[in-house]
Amino acid sequence: MSSTTTRIDRGAGGKRSRRELLVATAFLAPFLIILVIFQYVPVGLLVRDSFFNYTLINPDLQTFVGFDNFVRIFTDPTTLQTIGVTLIFAAGMVVLIIPLGFLLANYLNQSLPGRGILRTAVFLPVITSSVVVATLWNFLLANEGLVNAALNSLGLGTVSFLTDTSLALPSIIIMSVWQQVGMATILYLGGLQSIPGDVMEASFLDGAGPVKRTFLIVIPLLSRTTVMVVVIMTVFALQSFTPAYVMTQGAPAGTTNLLVYEIYKQAFTLQDPGFASALSVLLLVGAITISLIQMRLLRTRWDY
């Protein structure tokens, strides 16, 4: 009697599971279909195009070149310089954004007058169009811009922020940090507010000072947030296009020629979409690989 009841229960449970699976599939199907059509199919076409040589004027006149486009990436000095510039740009952004975002989050986590306005002000550049931000900073940093006008009024002379080979890349790094530090701040702020109050109270009772609490409690407990910020900012930096396009056009001497801007030039200006597709595949694989390495190196066992 007992075994018969068990089989009946298992049969009913199996039918319920299949019904739930069908319902879940029905709800997810539209999203999965759109994801395949607009995400995976274009990626597949991109990989296919990377093995061909053709122009956008006559796309039907394709020539299969195998891995020649990928070989060209690693033998062309200009492309290698572009990859190096992009990696330096990404590293510079991450190195500056992590401490700035953490410090701003700690400041905005206190009881401040007008705290909501301050948080909005910090986050506002994130939701502002990248073209608007780049145009604003172009106005500030140009030789005839606002910053140089202030320097000239102090008798310090003109500084070529965007045309000097040693200053152009740092200038667009600072501009990008200014725009994206609000995102890191909001993520860190959420992490700070998630730390249990009893942990902080215990540190107060143990007599831990602000410095000891920060380095021994807060930073370790925010390590998961730090991993997320590092990965998000790295991917954003690798995909940056607007600073090079709006502010410098990759000049001077290719020192601000970011990889996505190079892809744009190869595809639409130089009419070499096959090579641009190979660069895009490299960027996709590189971003995934770097993100996995970062998550592996920064993995943590801390939790709360």
Coordinates of C-alpha atoms in Angstrom, one line a residue:
M1 CA 0.0 0.0 0.0
S2 CA 2.8 2.3 1.0
S3 CA 4.8 1.6 -2.3
T4 CA 1.7 2.2 -4.4
T5 CA 1.1 5.5 -2.7
T6 CA 4.8 6.5 -3.3
R7 CA 4.5 5.6 -7.0
I8 CA 1.4 7.7 -7.3
D9 CA 3.1 10.6 -5.6
R10 CA 6.1 10.3 -7.9
G11 CA 3.9 10.2 -10.9
A12 CA 2.0 13.3 -9.8
G13 CA 5.3 15.1 -9.0
G14 CA 6.7 14.2 -12.4
K15 CA 3.6 15.5 -14.2
R16 CA 3.8 18.7 -12.2
S17 CA 7.5 19.2 -13.0
R18 CA 6.9 18.7 -16.7
R19 CA 4.0 21.1 -16.6
E20 CA 6.2 23.7 -14.8
L21 CA 9.0 23.1 -17.3
L22 CA 6.6 23.7 -20.2
V23 CA 5.2 26.9 -18.6
A24 CA 8.8 28.2 -17.9
T25 CA 9.8 27.4 -21.5
A26 CA 6.7 29.2 -22.9
F27 CA 7.6 32.3 -20.9
L28 CA 11.3 32.2 -21.8
A29 CA 10.9 31.3 -25.4
P30 CA 10.3 34.9 -26.7
F31 CA 13.4 36.1 -24.9
L32 CA 15.5 33.2 -26.1
I33 CA 14.4 33.7 -29.7
I34 CA 15.3 37.4 -29.6
L35 CA 18.6 36.6 -27.9
V36 CA 19.5 34.1 -30.6
I37 CA 18.5 36.3 -33.5
F38 CA 20.0 39.6 -32.3
Q39 CA 23.0 38.2 -30.2
Y40 CA 24.3 34.8 -31.3
V41 CA 23.5 34.9 -35.0
P42 CA 25.4 38.3 -35.5
V43 CA 28.3 36.9 -33.5
G44 CA 28.3 33.8 -35.8
L45 CA 28.2 36.0 -38.9
L46 CA 31.1 38.1 -37.4
V47 CA 33.3 35.1 -36.9
R48 CA 32.4 33.9 -40.5
D49 CA 33.3 37.4 -42.0
S50 CA 36.6 37.4 -40.2
F51 CA 37.8 34.7 -42.6
F52 CA 37.0 36.7 -45.7
N53 CA 38.3 39.7 -47.5
Y54 CA 35.7 42.0 -49.1
T55 CA 34.4 45.6 -49.2
L56 CA 31.0 47.1 -48.1
I57 CA 30.7 48.5 -51.6
N58 CA 30.7 45.0 -53.2
P59 CA 30.0 42.5 -50.3
D60 CA 29.2 39.7 -52.7
L61 CA 32.8 39.7 -54.1
Q62 CA 34.3 37.9 -51.1
T63 CA 37.6 36.1 -51.1
F64 CA 38.3 33.4 -48.5
V65 CA 41.6 34.2 -46.8
G66 CA 41.5 31.8 -43.9
F67 CA 43.4 33.1 -40.8
D68 CA 45.2 35.8 -42.8
N69 CA 43.3 38.6 -41.0
F70 CA 44.3 37.2 -37.6
V71 CA 47.9 36.9 -38.7
R72 CA 47.8 40.5 -39.9
I73 CA 46.6 41.6 -36.4
F74 CA 49.8 40.3 -34.8
T75 CA 52.2 41.4 -37.5
D76 CA 50.9 45.0 -38.2
P77 CA 52.7 47.5 -35.9
T78 CA 49.8 50.0 -36.0
T79 CA 47.4 47.3 -34.8
L80 CA 49.7 46.2 -32.1
Q81 CA 50.1 49.8 -30.9
T82 CA 46.3 50.1 -30.9
I83 CA 46.0 46.9 -28.7
G84 CA 48.6 48.3 -26.3
V85 CA 46.9 51.7 -26.1
T86 CA 43.6 50.0 -25.3
L87 CA 45.1 47.8 -22.6
I88 CA 46.8 50.8 -21.0
F89 CA 43.6 52.8 -21.2
A90 CA 41.7 49.9 -19.4
A91 CA 44.3 49.5 -16.8
G92 CA 44.4 53.2 -16.1
M93 CA 40.7 53.4 -15.7
V94 CA 40.5 50.5 -13.3
V95 CA 43.5 51.6 -11.2
L96 CA 41.9 55.1 -10.7
I97 CA 38.2 54.2 -10.4
I98 CA 38.6 51.5 -7.7
P99 CA 40.0 53.8 -4.9
L100 CA 38.0 56.9 -6.0
G101 CA 34.8 54.9 -6.1
F102 CA 35.5 53.4 -2.7
L103 CA 36.4 56.7 -1.1
L104 CA 33.4 58.5 -2.5
A105 CA 31.1 55.7 -1.4
N106 CA 32.4 55.9 2.2
Y107 CA 31.9 59.7 2.1
L108 CA 28.4 59.5 0.8
N109 CA 27.5 56.7 3.3
Q110 CA 27.7 59.2 6.1
S111 CA 24.9 61.4 7.4
L112 CA 25.5 64.5 5.3
P113 CA 23.2 67.4 4.6
G114 CA 21.9 67.1 1.0
R115 CA 23.2 63.6 0.7
G116 CA 20.6 62.6 -1.9
I117 CA 21.7 65.6 -4.1
L118 CA 25.3 64.7 -3.7
R119 CA 24.7 61.1 -4.7
T120 CA 22.7 62.3 -7.8
A121 CA 25.5 64.6 -8.7
V122 CA 28.1 61.8 -8.6
F123 CA 25.9 59.5 -10.6
L124 CA 24.7 62.0 -13.2
P125 CA 27.7 61.7 -15.6
V126 CA 27.1 57.9 -15.8
I127 CA 23.7 58.5 -17.4
T128 CA 24.8 61.4 -19.5
S129 CA 25.5 60.7 -23.2
S130 CA 29.1 59.8 -23.8
V131 CA 29.1 62.2 -26.8
V132 CA 28.0 65.0 -24.6
V133 CA 30.6 64.2 -22.0
A134 CA 33.4 64.0 -24.6
T135 CA 32.3 67.3 -26.2
L136 CA 32.3 69.0 -22.8
W137 CA 35.8 67.7 -22.0
N138 CA 37.0 68.7 -25.5
F139 CA 35.9 72.2 -24.7
L140 CA 37.7 72.1 -21.4
L141 CA 41.0 70.6 -22.6
A142 CA 41.4 72.1 -26.1
N143 CA 44.3 74.5 -26.6
E144 CA 41.8 77.3 -26.6
G145 CA 39.6 75.7 -23.9
L146 CA 38.6 76.7 -20.5
V147 CA 41.4 75.0 -18.6
N148 CA 44.1 76.6 -20.8
A149 CA 42.4 80.0 -20.4
A150 CA 42.7 79.6 -16.7
L151 CA 46.4 78.5 -16.9
N152 CA 47.2 81.4 -19.2
S153 CA 45.6 83.9 -16.8
L154 CA 48.0 82.5 -14.1
G155 CA 50.9 82.9 -16.5
L156 CA 51.5 79.2 -16.8
G157 CA 51.2 78.9 -20.6
T158 CA 49.2 76.6 -22.8
V159 CA 49.2 72.8 -22.2
S160 CA 48.4 70.6 -25.2
F161 CA 46.3 68.1 -23.3
L162 CA 44.9 66.5 -26.4
T163 CA 47.7 67.0 -29.0
D164 CA 50.8 66.1 -26.9
T165 CA 51.8 62.4 -27.3
S166 CA 52.5 62.1 -23.6
L167 CA 49.3 63.8 -22.3
A168 CA 46.6 62.8 -24.8
L169 CA 46.0 59.2 -23.4
P170 CA 46.1 60.3 -19.7
S171 CA 43.6 63.1 -20.6
I172 CA 41.0 60.7 -22.1
I173 CA 41.6 58.3 -19.2
I174 CA 40.8 61.1 -16.7
M175 CA 37.7 62.0 -18.7
S176 CA 36.5 58.4 -18.7
V177 CA 37.1 58.0 -15.0
W178 CA 35.2 61.2 -14.3
Q179 CA 32.2 59.8 -16.2
Q180 CA 32.3 56.3 -14.8
V181 CA 33.3 56.7 -11.2
G182 CA 29.7 57.3 -10.2
M183 CA 28.9 53.7 -11.2
A184 CA 31.7 52.3 -9.0
T185 CA 30.5 54.6 -6.2
I186 CA 26.9 53.4 -6.3
L187 CA 28.1 49.7 -6.4
Y188 CA 30.4 50.3 -3.4
L189 CA 27.6 52.2 -1.6
G190 CA 25.3 49.2 -2.0
G191 CA 28.1 47.0 -0.6
L192 CA 28.7 49.2 2.4
Q193 CA 25.0 49.3 3.3
S194 CA 24.9 45.5 3.1
I195 CA 27.5 45.0 5.8
P196 CA 25.7 43.7 8.9
G197 CA 25.5 46.3 11.7
D198 CA 26.5 43.8 14.4
V199 CA 29.9 43.3 12.7
M200 CA 30.7 47.0 12.8
E201 CA 29.3 47.2 16.4
A202 CA 31.6 44.4 17.4
S203 CA 34.6 46.2 15.9
F204 CA 33.7 49.3 17.9
L205 CA 33.5 47.3 21.1
D206 CA 36.9 45.7 20.3
G207 CA 38.3 49.2 20.1
A208 CA 39.2 49.1 16.4
G209 CA 39.9 52.5 14.9
P210 CA 38.7 53.8 11.5
V211 CA 41.9 52.7 9.7
K212 CA 41.9 49.2 11.2
R213 CA 38.1 48.8 10.5
T214 CA 38.6 49.9 6.9
F215 CA 41.5 47.6 6.1
L216 CA 40.6 44.6 8.3
I217 CA 36.8 44.6 8.0
V218 CA 35.3 46.8 5.3
I219 CA 37.7 46.1 2.4
P220 CA 37.7 42.3 2.9
L221 CA 33.9 42.3 3.2
L222 CA 33.6 44.4 0.0
S223 CA 35.9 42.1 -2.0
R224 CA 33.0 40.6 -4.0
T225 CA 31.9 44.2 -4.9
T226 CA 35.5 45.0 -5.9
V227 CA 35.6 42.0 -8.3
M228 CA 32.3 43.2 -9.9
V229 CA 33.5 46.8 -10.3
V230 CA 36.9 45.6 -11.8
V231 CA 35.2 43.4 -14.3
I232 CA 32.5 46.0 -15.3
M233 CA 35.0 48.8 -15.7
T234 CA 37.5 46.7 -17.6
V235 CA 34.8 45.6 -20.1
F236 CA 33.6 49.2 -20.4
A237 CA 37.1 50.4 -21.1
L238 CA 37.8 47.8 -23.7
Q239 CA 34.6 48.8 -25.5
S240 CA 35.3 52.6 -25.3
F241 CA 34.8 54.4 -28.6
T242 CA 33.6 58.0 -28.0
P243 CA 36.8 59.5 -26.5
A244 CA 38.9 58.5 -29.5
Y245 CA 36.2 59.4 -32.0
V246 CA 35.0 62.7 -30.6
M247 CA 38.1 64.1 -28.9
T248 CA 41.2 63.0 -30.7
Q249 CA 40.4 60.9 -33.8
G250 CA 43.1 58.5 -32.5
A251 CA 45.8 61.2 -32.6
P252 CA 48.5 62.2 -31.9
A253 CA 50.6 59.5 -33.6
G254 CA 48.0 56.8 -32.7
T255 CA 48.5 57.3 -28.9
T256 CA 44.7 57.4 -28.3
N257 CA 43.7 55.0 -31.1
L258 CA 41.4 52.7 -29.1
L259 CA 40.5 49.3 -30.5
V260 CA 36.8 49.9 -31.1
Y261 CA 37.7 53.1 -33.0
E262 CA 40.2 51.2 -35.1
I263 CA 37.4 48.6 -35.9
Y264 CA 35.2 51.5 -37.0
K265 CA 37.9 52.9 -39.2
Q266 CA 38.8 49.6 -40.8
A267 CA 35.1 48.7 -41.5
F268 CA 33.7 52.0 -42.7
T269 CA 36.6 54.3 -43.7
L270 CA 39.2 51.9 -45.1
Q271 CA 36.5 49.5 -46.4
D272 CA 38.1 46.4 -44.9
P273 CA 35.2 44.8 -42.9
G274 CA 36.9 41.3 -42.9
F275 CA 39.9 42.7 -41.0
A276 CA 37.5 44.7 -38.7
S277 CA 35.6 41.5 -38.0
A278 CA 38.8 39.7 -37.0
L279 CA 39.6 42.6 -34.7
S280 CA 36.1 42.3 -33.2
V281 CA 36.5 38.6 -32.6
L282 CA 39.8 39.4 -30.9
L283 CA 38.1 42.0 -28.7
L284 CA 35.3 39.6 -27.7
V285 CA 37.7 36.8 -26.8
G286 CA 40.1 39.2 -25.1
A287 CA 37.3 40.7 -23.0
I288 CA 36.0 37.3 -21.9
T289 CA 39.5 36.0 -21.1
I290 CA 40.6 39.1 -19.1
S291 CA 37.3 39.0 -17.1
L292 CA 37.8 35.3 -16.3
I293 CA 41.4 35.9 -15.2
Q294 CA 40.3 38.9 -13.0
M295 CA 37.6 36.8 -11.4
R296 CA 40.0 34.0 -10.8
L297 CA 42.8 36.2 -9.4
L298 CA 40.4 38.3 -7.2
R299 CA 38.2 35.4 -6.0
T300 CA 37.4 35.6 -2.4
R301 CA 36.1 33.4 0.4
W302 CA 34.8 36.3 2.4
D303 CA 31.1 36.4 2.8
Y304 CA 28.5 37.9 5.1

